[in-house]
Coordinates of C-alpha atoms in Angstrom, one line a residue:
X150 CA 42.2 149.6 156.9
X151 CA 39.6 152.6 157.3
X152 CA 39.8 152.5 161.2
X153 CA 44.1 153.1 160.4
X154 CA 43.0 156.2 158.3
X155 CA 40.5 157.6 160.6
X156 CA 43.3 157.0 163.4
X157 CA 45.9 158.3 161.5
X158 CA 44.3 161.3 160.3
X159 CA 42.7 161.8 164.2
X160 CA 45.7 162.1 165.0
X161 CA 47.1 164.6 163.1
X162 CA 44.4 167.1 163.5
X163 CA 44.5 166.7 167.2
X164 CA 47.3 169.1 168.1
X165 CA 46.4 171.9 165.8
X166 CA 42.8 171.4 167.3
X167 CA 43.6 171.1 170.9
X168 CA 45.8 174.4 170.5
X169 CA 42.9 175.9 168.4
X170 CA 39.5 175.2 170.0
X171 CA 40.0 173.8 173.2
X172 CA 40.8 176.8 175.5
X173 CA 39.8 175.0 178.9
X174 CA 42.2 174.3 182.0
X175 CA 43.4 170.6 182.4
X176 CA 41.4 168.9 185.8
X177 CA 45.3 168.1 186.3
X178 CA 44.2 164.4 187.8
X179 CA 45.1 161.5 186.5
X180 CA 43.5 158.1 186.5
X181 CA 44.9 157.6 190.0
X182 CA 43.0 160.0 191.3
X183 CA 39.4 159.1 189.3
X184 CA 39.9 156.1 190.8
X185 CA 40.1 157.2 194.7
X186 CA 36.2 159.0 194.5
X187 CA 33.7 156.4 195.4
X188 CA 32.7 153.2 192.8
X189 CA 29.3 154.5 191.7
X190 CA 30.7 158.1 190.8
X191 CA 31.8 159.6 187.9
X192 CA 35.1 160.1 189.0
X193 CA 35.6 156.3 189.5
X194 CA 33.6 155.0 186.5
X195 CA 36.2 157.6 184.2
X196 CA 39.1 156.2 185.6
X197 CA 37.8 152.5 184.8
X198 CA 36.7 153.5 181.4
X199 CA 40.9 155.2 181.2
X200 CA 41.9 151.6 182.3
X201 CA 40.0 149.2 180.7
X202 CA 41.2 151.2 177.3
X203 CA 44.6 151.4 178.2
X204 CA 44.3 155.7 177.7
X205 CA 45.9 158.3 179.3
X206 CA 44.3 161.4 180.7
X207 CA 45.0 164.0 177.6
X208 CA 45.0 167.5 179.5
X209 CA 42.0 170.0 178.5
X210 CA 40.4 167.3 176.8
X211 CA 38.8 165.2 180.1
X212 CA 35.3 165.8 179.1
X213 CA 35.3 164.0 176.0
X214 CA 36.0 160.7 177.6
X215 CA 33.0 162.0 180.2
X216 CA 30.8 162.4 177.1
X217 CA 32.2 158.1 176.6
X218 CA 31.4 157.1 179.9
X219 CA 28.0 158.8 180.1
X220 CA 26.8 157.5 176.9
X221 CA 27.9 153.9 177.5
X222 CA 30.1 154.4 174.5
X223 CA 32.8 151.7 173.5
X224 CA 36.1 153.5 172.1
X225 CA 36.3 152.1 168.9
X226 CA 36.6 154.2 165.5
X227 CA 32.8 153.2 164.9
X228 CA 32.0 153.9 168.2
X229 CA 34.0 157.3 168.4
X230 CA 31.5 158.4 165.3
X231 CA 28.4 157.1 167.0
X232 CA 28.8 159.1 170.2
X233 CA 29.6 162.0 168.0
X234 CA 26.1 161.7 166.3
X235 CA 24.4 161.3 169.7
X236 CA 26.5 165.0 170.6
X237 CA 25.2 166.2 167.6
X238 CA 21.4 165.4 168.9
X239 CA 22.4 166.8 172.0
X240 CA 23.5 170.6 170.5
X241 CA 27.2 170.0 170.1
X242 CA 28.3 172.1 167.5
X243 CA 32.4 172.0 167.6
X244 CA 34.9 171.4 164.1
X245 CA 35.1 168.3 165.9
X246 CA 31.9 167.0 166.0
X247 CA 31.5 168.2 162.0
X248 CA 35.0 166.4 161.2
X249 CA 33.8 162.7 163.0
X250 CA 30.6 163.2 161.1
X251 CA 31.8 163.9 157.5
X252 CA 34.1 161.4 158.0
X253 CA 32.1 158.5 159.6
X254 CA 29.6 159.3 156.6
X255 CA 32.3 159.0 153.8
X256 CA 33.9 156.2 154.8
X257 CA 30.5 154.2 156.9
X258 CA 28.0 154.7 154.4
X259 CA 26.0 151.8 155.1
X260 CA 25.6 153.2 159.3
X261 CA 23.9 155.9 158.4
X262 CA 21.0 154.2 159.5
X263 CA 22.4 153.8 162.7
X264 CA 24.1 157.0 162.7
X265 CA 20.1 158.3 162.7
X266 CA 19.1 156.7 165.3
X267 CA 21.9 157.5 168.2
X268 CA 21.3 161.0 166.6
X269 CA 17.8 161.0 167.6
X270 CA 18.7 159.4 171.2
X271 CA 21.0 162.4 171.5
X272 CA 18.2 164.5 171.0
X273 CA 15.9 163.2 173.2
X274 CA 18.3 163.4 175.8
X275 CA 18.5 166.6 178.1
X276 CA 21.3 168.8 177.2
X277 CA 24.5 167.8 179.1
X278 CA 27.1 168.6 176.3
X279 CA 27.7 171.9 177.6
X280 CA 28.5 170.9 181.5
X281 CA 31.3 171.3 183.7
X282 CA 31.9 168.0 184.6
X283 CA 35.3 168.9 186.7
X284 CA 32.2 169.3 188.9
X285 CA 30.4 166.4 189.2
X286 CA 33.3 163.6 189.8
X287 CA 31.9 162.5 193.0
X288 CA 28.0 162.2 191.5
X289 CA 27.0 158.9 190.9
X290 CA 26.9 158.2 186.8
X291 CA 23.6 156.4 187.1
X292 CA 21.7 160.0 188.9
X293 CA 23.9 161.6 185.9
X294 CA 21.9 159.5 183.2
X295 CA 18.7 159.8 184.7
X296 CA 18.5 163.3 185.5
X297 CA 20.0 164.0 182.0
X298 CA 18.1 161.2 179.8
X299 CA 21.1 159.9 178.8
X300 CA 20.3 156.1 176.9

């Protein structure tokens, strides 16, 4: 039942929030294209993470299934929260970010545990939050990871 709130509410706030914050150009590709750049690139691995969720590209908003693919982050409501905490170790600071968090606290309570500890993985990563991934689509995901300290 909370997962149907935290949906439902998600997806009010997301066109007053796209239209407010989010100020970037669309990549205009769609997961077609992520699919044509090699298997062991970004590209590729974003277009299998599109897939394998059944999701469609959502214009000026690419990077945030980036930030799923190069966290090895599942698209569940729980998961959604948990990459936001690793963000938040990372230096994210966006209304987003704060919403996911207040509201993976309020109605999680028992995670925050957990919460902790992908926020500390966030922070020992290198910061990566703040890249243009448009990019780095034909970069493998793996040198990504690596070079960024992404676990």
């Amino acid at each position: 039942m909370k997962e149907i709130i935290i949906e439902t509410f998600y997806k009010i706030i997301k066109v007053p929030y796209q239209f407010l914050f989010k100020k970037n150009d669309s990549w205009n590709l769609n997961v077609s294209d992520f699919l044509k750049y090699p298997q062991d690139s970004l590209g590729f691995h974003l277009g299998c993470f599109l897939l394998k969720y059944n999701f469609n590209v959502q214009p000026s908003l690419e990077e945030h299934d980036v930030y799923h693919v190069l966290t090895n982050t599942g698209a569940t409501v729980k998961d959604e929260i948990d990459m936001q905490f690793y963000l938040l170790g990372n230096g994210k600071r966006s209304p987003f970010v704060f919403i996911v968090i207040i509201t993976g606290l309020f109605f999680y309570p028992l995670e925050l545990k957990n919460f902790i500890k992908t926020y500390k993985k966030g922070k020992q990563a290198h910061l990566f939050h703040h890249l243009d991934f448009s990019k780095m689509l034909t970069i493998p995901v793996t040198t990504i990871q690596q070079t960024f300290n992404i676990k």
